Coordinates of C-alpha atoms in Angstrom, one line a residue:
M106 CA 204.6 96.2 121.4
T107 CA 203.7 94.1 124.4
T108 CA 206.3 91.7 125.6
P109 CA 205.7 88.3 127.2
A110 CA 207.0 89.7 130.5
E111 CA 204.4 92.5 130.5
K112 CA 201.7 89.9 130.0
F113 CA 203.1 87.7 132.8
N114 CA 200.8 86.7 135.6
I115 CA 202.4 85.0 138.5
D116 CA 199.2 83.2 139.6
D117 CA 198.9 81.6 136.1
F118 CA 202.6 80.6 136.2
V119 CA 202.4 79.0 139.6
R120 CA 199.1 77.2 138.7
T121 CA 200.7 75.9 135.5
I122 CA 203.8 74.6 137.2
E123 CA 201.8 73.1 140.0
S124 CA 199.5 71.3 137.6
N125 CA 202.5 69.6 136.0
Y126 CA 204.5 69.0 139.2
R127 CA 203.6 65.4 139.7
Q128 CA 205.6 64.5 136.5
W129 CA 208.8 65.5 138.2
N130 CA 210.7 64.4 141.3
P131 CA 210.2 66.5 144.4
P132 CA 213.2 68.2 145.9
V133 CA 215.1 66.1 148.4
I134 CA 214.1 68.2 151.5
T135 CA 210.5 68.1 150.5
F136 CA 210.7 64.3 150.1
I137 CA 212.3 64.0 153.5
A138 CA 209.6 66.3 155.0
H139 CA 206.8 64.3 153.5
R140 CA 208.2 61.2 155.2
G141 CA 207.5 62.7 158.6
A142 CA 210.7 64.6 159.4
D143 CA 210.5 67.1 162.3
P144 CA 212.1 70.6 162.2
F145 CA 215.4 69.3 163.5
Q146 CA 215.7 66.6 160.9
I147 CA 214.8 69.1 158.2
L148 CA 217.5 71.4 159.5
V149 CA 220.1 68.6 159.5
S150 CA 219.0 67.4 156.0
T151 CA 219.2 70.9 154.6
L152 CA 222.7 71.4 155.9
L153 CA 223.7 68.0 154.4
S154 CA 222.2 69.0 151.1
L155 CA 224.5 72.1 150.6
R156 CA 226.8 71.5 147.6
T157 CA 225.5 67.9 147.4
K158 CA 223.4 66.0 144.9
D159 CA 219.9 65.1 146.1
E160 CA 220.5 61.3 145.9
V161 CA 223.6 61.6 148.0
T162 CA 221.8 63.8 150.6
A163 CA 218.9 61.3 150.8
K164 CA 221.2 58.4 151.5
A165 CA 223.3 60.3 154.0
A166 CA 220.3 61.5 155.9
Q167 CA 218.8 58.0 156.0
K168 CA 222.0 56.6 157.4
L169 CA 222.4 59.3 160.0
F170 CA 218.8 59.3 161.2
A171 CA 219.0 55.5 161.7
R172 CA 221.5 56.3 164.5
A173 CA 220.5 59.8 165.6
R174 CA 217.3 61.8 165.2
T175 CA 217.5 64.4 168.0
P176 CA 220.0 67.1 169.0
E177 CA 220.9 65.0 172.1
Q178 CA 221.6 61.9 170.0
I179 CA 223.7 63.9 167.5
V180 CA 225.9 65.2 170.3
A181 CA 226.2 61.7 171.8
L182 CA 227.1 60.2 168.5
G183 CA 230.0 62.7 168.0
K184 CA 231.8 64.2 165.1
N185 CA 233.9 61.2 164.0
K186 CA 231.0 58.8 163.8
I187 CA 228.8 61.4 162.0
Q188 CA 231.5 61.9 159.4
K189 CA 231.5 58.2 158.5
L190 CA 227.7 58.1 158.3
I191 CA 227.3 61.2 156.1
Y192 CA 230.2 60.5 153.7
P193 CA 230.3 61.4 150.8
V194 CA 228.2 64.6 151.1
G195 CA 230.2 67.8 150.2
F196 CA 232.5 69.0 153.0
Y197 CA 231.4 66.2 155.2
P198 CA 234.1 66.7 157.9
T199 CA 233.1 70.4 158.3
K200 CA 229.4 69.5 158.3
A201 CA 229.8 66.8 160.9
G202 CA 231.4 69.3 163.3
R203 CA 228.8 71.9 162.5
L204 CA 225.9 69.4 163.3
V205 CA 227.4 68.8 166.7
E206 CA 227.9 72.5 167.4
I207 CA 224.4 73.4 166.3
S208 CA 222.9 70.6 168.3
E209 CA 224.6 71.8 171.4
I210 CA 223.3 75.3 170.9
I211 CA 219.7 74.0 170.4
I212 CA 219.9 72.0 173.6
E213 CA 221.4 74.8 175.7
K214 CA 219.5 77.8 174.3
Y215 CA 216.3 76.3 172.9
N216 CA 215.6 73.4 175.2
G217 CA 216.3 70.9 172.4
K218 CA 213.8 72.4 170.0
V219 CA 214.7 74.1 166.7
P220 CA 213.5 77.8 166.8
G221 CA 210.8 78.6 164.4
D222 CA 212.0 82.1 163.8
L223 CA 214.1 83.4 160.9
D224 CA 216.4 85.6 163.0
A225 CA 217.0 82.9 165.6
L226 CA 217.8 80.3 162.8
L227 CA 220.2 82.8 161.2
E228 CA 222.2 83.0 164.5
L229 CA 223.0 79.2 164.3
P230 CA 226.5 78.6 162.9
G231 CA 226.5 77.8 159.2
V232 CA 222.9 78.6 158.7
G233 CA 222.3 81.1 155.9
R234 CA 219.1 82.6 154.5
K235 CA 218.4 79.7 152.1
T236 CA 218.7 77.1 154.9
A237 CA 216.7 79.1 157.4
N238 CA 213.8 79.8 155.0
L239 CA 213.7 76.2 153.9
V240 CA 213.5 75.0 157.5
L241 CA 210.6 77.5 158.1
V242 CA 208.7 76.2 155.1
E243 CA 209.4 72.4 155.3
G244 CA 209.8 72.1 159.1
F245 CA 207.2 74.5 160.3
R246 CA 205.0 75.1 157.2
K247 CA 205.4 78.8 157.8
P248 CA 205.4 81.2 154.8
A249 CA 209.0 81.9 153.8
I250 CA 210.8 82.3 150.5
C251 CA 213.8 80.0 150.1
V252 CA 215.9 81.1 147.1
D253 CA 218.4 78.6 145.7
T254 CA 220.0 78.7 142.3
H255 CA 216.8 77.3 140.6
V256 CA 214.5 79.9 142.2
H257 CA 216.9 82.7 141.4
R258 CA 217.5 81.7 137.8
I259 CA 213.8 80.9 136.9
S260 CA 212.4 84.0 138.7
N261 CA 214.7 86.1 136.5
R262 CA 214.3 84.1 133.3
I263 CA 210.5 84.5 133.3
G264 CA 210.9 88.2 133.8
Y265 CA 209.3 88.3 137.2
V266 CA 212.3 89.9 138.9
R267 CA 215.5 91.4 137.7
T268 CA 218.2 90.7 140.3
K269 CA 221.8 89.6 140.4
T270 CA 222.1 87.4 143.5
P271 CA 219.8 84.9 145.3
D272 CA 219.6 87.2 148.4
K273 CA 218.4 90.1 146.2
T274 CA 215.9 87.7 144.6
E275 CA 214.5 86.8 147.9
F276 CA 213.9 90.4 149.0
A277 CA 212.4 91.2 145.6
L278 CA 210.1 88.3 145.8
R279 CA 209.1 89.3 149.4
K280 CA 207.8 92.5 147.9
K281 CA 205.8 91.2 145.0
L282 CA 205.2 87.4 145.3
P283 CA 201.7 86.9 146.8
L284 CA 201.9 85.3 150.3
K285 CA 199.7 82.4 149.2
H286 CA 202.6 81.2 147.0
W287 CA 205.4 81.5 149.4
I288 CA 205.3 78.0 150.9
K289 CA 205.1 76.2 147.5
Y290 CA 207.3 78.4 145.4
N291 CA 210.7 76.8 146.2
E292 CA 209.4 73.2 145.9
L293 CA 207.7 73.9 142.6
L294 CA 210.6 75.8 141.0
V295 CA 213.3 73.4 142.1
A296 CA 211.5 70.4 140.6
F297 CA 210.7 72.4 137.5
G298 CA 214.3 73.7 137.2
Q299 CA 215.9 70.2 137.7
V300 CA 214.0 68.7 134.8
I301 CA 212.7 71.4 132.4
C302 CA 214.1 74.9 133.1
R303 CA 217.7 73.8 133.2
P304 CA 220.5 76.3 133.7
V305 CA 222.0 75.7 130.2
S306 CA 219.8 75.0 127.1
P307 CA 216.5 74.6 128.9
F308 CA 213.8 72.4 127.4
C309 CA 211.6 75.2 126.2
S310 CA 209.8 72.9 123.7
R311 CA 208.6 70.8 126.6
C312 CA 207.9 73.6 129.0
P313 CA 204.2 74.0 130.1
A314 CA 204.8 77.7 130.9
A315 CA 206.7 78.5 127.6
R316 CA 203.9 80.8 126.3
M317 CA 204.2 83.1 129.3
C318 CA 208.0 83.1 129.7
A319 CA 210.2 86.1 128.7
R320 CA 213.2 83.8 128.3
V321 CA 215.5 86.4 129.7
G322 CA 219.1 85.3 129.1
V323 CA 218.2 82.2 127.1
S324 CA 220.3 82.0 124.0
T325 CA 219.9 78.3 123.1
S326 CA 217.1 75.9 124.1
R327 CA 215.9 72.4 123.3

């Protein structure tokens, strides 16, 4: 018997999610990028967003960028003032110090410009694969696969990959996700995951892609 996962077509899935995307709010970093943020501001916003709700990230980024929008301005502002501006993002004292540290490195090593290379981004303190890939996508519009909890969960739930961690999901997607979908994949799945394909009891009755989903790990739904 053929299962939904065996019938699954990633092009159909992405097309379906994209056609419904405007019903949902864009992820906060996409929202900031669409407002004209440069790669440095995308990097800063992404670091602020870690372990922080989107609405808190948006307000903190707005307050910070009203005072400092470049690495030089971040260094001049200093850790203590940055802390006050970005509060109450998660781990705000640590993030304030990290922003100054990263800004100093970008000034000294990259002439004040964020590097548009994955390996170089990963050398920056506090920058992991999720952050680096998102900066490449939203800051440089380069094909990259940013895997957060939504992308990891949904890619497994629909039966497209079978992985245990976000990093393993990224490498699995690199092997099979068509390059044409890389830039949009995170943006679409985060918006979809925040509203419809929730971690617990997803809204399968309202899901535009329900007919093609394997529903791996779903025990209850709405």
